[in-house]
CSV table of N, CA and C in Angstrom, one decimal:
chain,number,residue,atom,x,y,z
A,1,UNK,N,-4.5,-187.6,10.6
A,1,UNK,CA,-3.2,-187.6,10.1
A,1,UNK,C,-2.2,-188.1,11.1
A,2,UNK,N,-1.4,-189.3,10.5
A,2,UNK,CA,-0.4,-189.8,11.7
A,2,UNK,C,0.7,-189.0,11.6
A,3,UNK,N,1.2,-188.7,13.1
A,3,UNK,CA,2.8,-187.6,12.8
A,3,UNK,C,3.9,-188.8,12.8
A,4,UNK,N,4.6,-188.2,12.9
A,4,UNK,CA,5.9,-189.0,12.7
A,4,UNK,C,6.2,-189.5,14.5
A,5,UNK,N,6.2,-188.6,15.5
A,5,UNK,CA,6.1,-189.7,17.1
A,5,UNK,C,5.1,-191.0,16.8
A,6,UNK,N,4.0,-191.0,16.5
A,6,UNK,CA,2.7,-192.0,15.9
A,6,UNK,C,3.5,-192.7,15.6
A,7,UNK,N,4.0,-192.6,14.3
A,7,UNK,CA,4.4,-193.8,13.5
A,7,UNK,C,5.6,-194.5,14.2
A,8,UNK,N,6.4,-193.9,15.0
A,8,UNK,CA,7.7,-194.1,15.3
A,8,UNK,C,6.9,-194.9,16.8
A,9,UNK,N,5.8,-194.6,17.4
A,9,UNK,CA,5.5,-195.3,18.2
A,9,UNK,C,4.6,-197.0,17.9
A,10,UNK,N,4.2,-196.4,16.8
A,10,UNK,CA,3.9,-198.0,16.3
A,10,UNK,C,4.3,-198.9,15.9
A,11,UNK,N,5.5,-198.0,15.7
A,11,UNK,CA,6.9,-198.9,15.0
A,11,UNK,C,7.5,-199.8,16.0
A,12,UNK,N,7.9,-199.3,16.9
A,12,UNK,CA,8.2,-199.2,18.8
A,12,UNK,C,7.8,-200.5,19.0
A,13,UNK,N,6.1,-200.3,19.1
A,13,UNK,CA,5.4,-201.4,19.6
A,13,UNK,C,5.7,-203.2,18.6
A,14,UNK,N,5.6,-203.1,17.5
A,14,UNK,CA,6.1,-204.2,17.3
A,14,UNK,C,7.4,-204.5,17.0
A,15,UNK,N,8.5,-204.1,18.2
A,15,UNK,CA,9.9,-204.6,18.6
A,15,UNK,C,10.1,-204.6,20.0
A,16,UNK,N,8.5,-204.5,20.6
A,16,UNK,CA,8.6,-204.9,22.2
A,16,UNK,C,8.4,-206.5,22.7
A,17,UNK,N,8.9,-207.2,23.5
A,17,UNK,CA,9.1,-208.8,24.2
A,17,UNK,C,7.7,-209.0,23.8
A,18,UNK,N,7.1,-210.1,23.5
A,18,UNK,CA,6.0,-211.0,23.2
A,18,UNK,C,5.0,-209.9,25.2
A,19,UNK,N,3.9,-210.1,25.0
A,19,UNK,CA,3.5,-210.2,26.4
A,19,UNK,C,3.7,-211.1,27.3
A,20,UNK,N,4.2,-210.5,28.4
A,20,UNK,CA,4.1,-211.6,29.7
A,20,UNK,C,3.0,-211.0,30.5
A,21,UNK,N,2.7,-211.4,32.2
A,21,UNK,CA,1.7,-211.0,32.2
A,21,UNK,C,1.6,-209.6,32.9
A,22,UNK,N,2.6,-208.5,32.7
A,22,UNK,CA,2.4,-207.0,32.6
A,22,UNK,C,4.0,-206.7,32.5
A,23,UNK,N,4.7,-206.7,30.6
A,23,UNK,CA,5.5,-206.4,30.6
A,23,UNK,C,6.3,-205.2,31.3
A,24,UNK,N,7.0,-204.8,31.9
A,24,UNK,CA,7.8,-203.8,32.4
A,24,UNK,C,8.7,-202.8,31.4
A,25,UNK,N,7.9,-201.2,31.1
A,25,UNK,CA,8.8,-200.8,30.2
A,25,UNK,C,8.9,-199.6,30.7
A,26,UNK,N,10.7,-199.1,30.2
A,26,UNK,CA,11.0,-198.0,30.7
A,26,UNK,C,11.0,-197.1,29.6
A,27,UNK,N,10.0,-195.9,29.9
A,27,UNK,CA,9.7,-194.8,28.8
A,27,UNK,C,10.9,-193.4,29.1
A,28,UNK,N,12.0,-193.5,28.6
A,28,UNK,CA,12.6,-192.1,29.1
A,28,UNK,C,12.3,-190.8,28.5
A,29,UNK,N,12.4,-190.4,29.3
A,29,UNK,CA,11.7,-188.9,29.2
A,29,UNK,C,10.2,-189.0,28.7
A,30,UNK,N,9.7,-190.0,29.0
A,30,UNK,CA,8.1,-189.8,28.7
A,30,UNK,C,7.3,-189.9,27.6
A,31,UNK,N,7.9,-190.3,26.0
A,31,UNK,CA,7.7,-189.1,24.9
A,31,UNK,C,6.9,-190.9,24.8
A,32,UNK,N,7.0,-191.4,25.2
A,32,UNK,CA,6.3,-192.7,24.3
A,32,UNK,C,4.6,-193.2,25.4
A,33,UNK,N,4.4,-192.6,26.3
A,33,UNK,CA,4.0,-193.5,27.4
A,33,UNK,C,2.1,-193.3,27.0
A,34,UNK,N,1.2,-192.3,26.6
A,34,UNK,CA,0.1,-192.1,26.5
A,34,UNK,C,-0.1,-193.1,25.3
A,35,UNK,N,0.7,-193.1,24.0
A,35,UNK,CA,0.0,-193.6,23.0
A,35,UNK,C,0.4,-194.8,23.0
A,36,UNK,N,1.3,-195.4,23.8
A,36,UNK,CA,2.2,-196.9,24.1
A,36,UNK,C,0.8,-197.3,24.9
A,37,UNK,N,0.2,-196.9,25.8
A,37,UNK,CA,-0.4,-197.7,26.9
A,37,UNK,C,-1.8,-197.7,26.4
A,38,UNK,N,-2.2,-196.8,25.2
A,38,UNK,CA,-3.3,-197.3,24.3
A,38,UNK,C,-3.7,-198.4,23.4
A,39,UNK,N,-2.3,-198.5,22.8
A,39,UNK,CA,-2.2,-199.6,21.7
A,39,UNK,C,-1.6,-200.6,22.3
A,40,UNK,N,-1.0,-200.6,23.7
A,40,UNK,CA,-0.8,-201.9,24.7
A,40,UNK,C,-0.8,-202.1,25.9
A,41,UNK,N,-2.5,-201.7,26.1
A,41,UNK,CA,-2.7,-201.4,27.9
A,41,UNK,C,-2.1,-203.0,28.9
A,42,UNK,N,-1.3,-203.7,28.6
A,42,UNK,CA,-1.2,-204.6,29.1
A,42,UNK,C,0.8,-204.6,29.4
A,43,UNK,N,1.2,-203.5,29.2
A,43,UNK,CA,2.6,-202.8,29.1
A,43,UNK,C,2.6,-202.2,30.3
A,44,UNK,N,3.0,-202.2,31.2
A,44,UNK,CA,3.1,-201.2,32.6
A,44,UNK,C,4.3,-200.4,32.2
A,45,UNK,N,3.8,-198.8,32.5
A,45,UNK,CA,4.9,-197.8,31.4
A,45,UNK,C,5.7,-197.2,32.6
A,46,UNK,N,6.7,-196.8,32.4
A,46,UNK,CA,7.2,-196.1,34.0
A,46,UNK,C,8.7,-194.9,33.3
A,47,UNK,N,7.7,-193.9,33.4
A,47,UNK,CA,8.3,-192.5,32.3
A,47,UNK,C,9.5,-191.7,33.5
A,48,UNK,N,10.9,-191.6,33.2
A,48,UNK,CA,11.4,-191.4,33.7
A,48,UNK,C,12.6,-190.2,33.0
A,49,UNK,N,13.2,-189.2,33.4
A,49,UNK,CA,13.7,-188.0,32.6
A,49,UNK,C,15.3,-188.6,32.2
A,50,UNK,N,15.8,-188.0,31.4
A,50,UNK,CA,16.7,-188.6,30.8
A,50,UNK,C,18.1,-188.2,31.5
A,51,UNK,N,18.0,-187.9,32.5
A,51,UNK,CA,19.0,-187.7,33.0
A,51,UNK,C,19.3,-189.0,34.4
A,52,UNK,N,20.3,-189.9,33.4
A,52,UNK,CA,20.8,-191.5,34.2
A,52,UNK,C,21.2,-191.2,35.7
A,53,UNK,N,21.8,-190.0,36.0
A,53,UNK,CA,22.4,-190.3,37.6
A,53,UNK,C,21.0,-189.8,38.6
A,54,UNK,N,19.8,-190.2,37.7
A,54,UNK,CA,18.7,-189.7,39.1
A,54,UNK,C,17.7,-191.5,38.9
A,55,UNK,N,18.4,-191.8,38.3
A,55,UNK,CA,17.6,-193.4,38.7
A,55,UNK,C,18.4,-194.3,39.5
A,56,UNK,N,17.2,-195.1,39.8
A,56,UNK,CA,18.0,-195.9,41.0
A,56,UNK,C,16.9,-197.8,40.6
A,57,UNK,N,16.9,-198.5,39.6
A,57,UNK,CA,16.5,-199.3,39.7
A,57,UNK,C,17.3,-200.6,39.7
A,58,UNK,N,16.7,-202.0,39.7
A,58,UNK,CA,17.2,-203.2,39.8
A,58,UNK,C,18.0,-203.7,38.8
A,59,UNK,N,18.8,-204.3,39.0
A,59,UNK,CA,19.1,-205.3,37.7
A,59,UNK,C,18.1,-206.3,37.3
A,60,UNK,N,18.3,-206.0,35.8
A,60,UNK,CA,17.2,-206.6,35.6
A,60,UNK,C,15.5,-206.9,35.8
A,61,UNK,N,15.2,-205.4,36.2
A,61,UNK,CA,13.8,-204.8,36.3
A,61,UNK,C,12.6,-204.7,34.9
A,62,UNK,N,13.6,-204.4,33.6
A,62,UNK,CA,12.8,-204.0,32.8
A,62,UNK,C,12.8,-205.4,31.5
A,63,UNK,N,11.5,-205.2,31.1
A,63,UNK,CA,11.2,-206.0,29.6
A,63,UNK,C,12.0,-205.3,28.7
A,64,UNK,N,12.2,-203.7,28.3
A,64,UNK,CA,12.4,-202.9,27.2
A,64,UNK,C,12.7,-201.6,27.8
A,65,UNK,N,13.6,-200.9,27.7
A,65,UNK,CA,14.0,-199.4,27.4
A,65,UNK,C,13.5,-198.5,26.3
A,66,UNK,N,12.8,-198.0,26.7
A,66,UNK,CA,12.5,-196.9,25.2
A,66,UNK,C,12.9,-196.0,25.2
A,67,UNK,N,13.9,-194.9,24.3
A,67,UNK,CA,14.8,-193.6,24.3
A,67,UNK,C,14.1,-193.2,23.2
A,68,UNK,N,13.2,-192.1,22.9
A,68,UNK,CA,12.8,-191.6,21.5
A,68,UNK,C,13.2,-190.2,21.6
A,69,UNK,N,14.0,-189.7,21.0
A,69,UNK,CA,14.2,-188.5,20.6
A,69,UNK,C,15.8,-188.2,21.9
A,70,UNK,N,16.3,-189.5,21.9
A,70,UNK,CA,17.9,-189.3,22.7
A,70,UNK,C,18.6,-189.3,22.4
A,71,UNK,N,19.5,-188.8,22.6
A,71,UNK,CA,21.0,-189.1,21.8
A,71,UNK,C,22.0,-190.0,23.0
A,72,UNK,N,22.2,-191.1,22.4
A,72,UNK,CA,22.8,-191.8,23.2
A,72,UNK,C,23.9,-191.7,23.7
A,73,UNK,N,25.2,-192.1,24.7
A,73,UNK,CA,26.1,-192.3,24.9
A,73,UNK,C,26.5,-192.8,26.1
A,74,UNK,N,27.3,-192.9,26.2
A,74,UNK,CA,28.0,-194.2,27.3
A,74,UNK,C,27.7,-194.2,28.9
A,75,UNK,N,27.5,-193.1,28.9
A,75,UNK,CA,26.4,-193.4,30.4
A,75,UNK,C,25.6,-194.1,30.6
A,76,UNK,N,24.7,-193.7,29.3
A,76,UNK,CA,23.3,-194.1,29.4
A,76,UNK,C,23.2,-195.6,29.0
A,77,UNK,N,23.8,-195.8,28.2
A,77,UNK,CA,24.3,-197.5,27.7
A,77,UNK,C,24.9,-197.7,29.1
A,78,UNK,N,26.1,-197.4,30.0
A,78,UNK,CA,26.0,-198.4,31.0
A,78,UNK,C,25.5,-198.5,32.2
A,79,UNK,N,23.8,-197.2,32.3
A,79,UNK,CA,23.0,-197.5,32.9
A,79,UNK,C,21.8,-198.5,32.7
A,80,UNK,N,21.2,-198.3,31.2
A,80,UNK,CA,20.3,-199.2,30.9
A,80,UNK,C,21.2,-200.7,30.7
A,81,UNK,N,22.3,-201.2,30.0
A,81,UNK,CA,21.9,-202.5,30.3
A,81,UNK,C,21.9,-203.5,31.2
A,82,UNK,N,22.3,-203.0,32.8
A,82,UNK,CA,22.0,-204.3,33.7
A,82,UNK,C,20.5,-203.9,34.1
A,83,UNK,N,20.2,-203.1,33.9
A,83,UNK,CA,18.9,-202.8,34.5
A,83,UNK,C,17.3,-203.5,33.3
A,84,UNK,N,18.2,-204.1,32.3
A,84,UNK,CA,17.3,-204.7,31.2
A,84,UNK,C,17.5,-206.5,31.1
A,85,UNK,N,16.3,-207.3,31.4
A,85,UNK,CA,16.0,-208.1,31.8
A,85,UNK,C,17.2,-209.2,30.4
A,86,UNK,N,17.0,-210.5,30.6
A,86,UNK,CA,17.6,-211.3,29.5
A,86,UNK,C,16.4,-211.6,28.6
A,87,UNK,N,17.2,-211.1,27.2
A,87,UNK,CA,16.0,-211.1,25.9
A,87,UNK,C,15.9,-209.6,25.9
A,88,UNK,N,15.6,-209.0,27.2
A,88,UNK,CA,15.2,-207.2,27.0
A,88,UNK,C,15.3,-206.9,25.9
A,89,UNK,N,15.1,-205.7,25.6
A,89,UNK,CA,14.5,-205.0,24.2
A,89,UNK,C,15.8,-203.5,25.1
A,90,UNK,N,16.2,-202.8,24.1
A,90,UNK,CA,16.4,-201.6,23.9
A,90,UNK,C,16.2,-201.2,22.9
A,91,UNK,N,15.1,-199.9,22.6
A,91,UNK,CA,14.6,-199.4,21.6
A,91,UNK,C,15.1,-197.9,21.9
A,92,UNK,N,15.5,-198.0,20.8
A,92,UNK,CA,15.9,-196.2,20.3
A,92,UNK,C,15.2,-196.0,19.2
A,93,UNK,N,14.6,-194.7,18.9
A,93,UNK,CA,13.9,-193.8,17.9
A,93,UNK,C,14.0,-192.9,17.8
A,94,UNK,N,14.9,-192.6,17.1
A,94,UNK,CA,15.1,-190.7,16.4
A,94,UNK,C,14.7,-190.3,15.5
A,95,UNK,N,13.7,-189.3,15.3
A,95,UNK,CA,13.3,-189.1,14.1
A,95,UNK,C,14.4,-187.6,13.5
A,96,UNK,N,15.2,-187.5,14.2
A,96,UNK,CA,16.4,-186.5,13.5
A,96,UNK,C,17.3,-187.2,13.6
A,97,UNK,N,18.2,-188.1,13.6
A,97,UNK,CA,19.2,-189.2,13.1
A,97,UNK,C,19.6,-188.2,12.7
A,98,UNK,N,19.9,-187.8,11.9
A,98,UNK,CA,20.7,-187.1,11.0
A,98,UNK,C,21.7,-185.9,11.4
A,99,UNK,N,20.9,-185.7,12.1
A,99,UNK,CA,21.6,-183.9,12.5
A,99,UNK,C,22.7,-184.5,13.7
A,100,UNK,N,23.8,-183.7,14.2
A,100,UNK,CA,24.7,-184.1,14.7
A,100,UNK,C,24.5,-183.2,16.2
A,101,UNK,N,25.0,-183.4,17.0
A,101,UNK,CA,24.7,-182.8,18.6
A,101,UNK,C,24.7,-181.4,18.5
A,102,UNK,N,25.6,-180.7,18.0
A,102,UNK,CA,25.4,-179.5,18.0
A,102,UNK,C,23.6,-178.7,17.3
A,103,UNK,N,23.5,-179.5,16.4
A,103,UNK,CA,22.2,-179.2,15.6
A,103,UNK,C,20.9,-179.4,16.6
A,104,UNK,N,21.0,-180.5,17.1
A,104,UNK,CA,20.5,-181.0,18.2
A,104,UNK,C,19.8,-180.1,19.1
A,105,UNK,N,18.7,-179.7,19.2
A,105,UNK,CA,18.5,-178.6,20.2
A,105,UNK,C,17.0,-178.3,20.6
């Protein structure tokens, strides 16, 4: 039975950059990285916690950003996009959309 992270990660995968030769992707908080690097061992995954003032990377280091299960805002948007290559990918996946922060939990 596929769950709903499954599906949301297969989803994921075909809206990542074509392959180069070992795309660079940033998994936050981790939730994508075991079943990502199955269905695209050719993805170098680099799982990191969702809290933006403990990263420290390049401009322009990554192929794609992946946030699954985040709630976005403006930190985080003006941490990931110098740090996402030209073309980059940012991928967000919530499978609760709906519910509002407070619900959130």
């Amino acid at each position: 039975m596929t769950t709903v992270n499954q599906h949301l990660i297969e989803t994921i995968i075909k809206h990542l950059p074509p392959s180069a030769s070992s795309p660079q992707v940033l998994d936050v908080n981790g939730m994508t990285g075991d079943l990502l690097s199955q269905l695209r061992p050719d993805v170098c995954i680099i799982p990191v916690s969702g809290d933006v003032s403990a990263w420290q990377f390049a401009q322009n280091q990554f192929d794609a950003v992946i946030a699954m299960e985040y709630i976005l805002n403006d930190r985080f948007l003006r941490m990931v996009l110098p740090i996402l290559r030209h073309g980059g990918r940012l991928i967000i996946a919530n499978s609760r959309a709906s519910m509002t922060l407070a619900q959130y939990g």
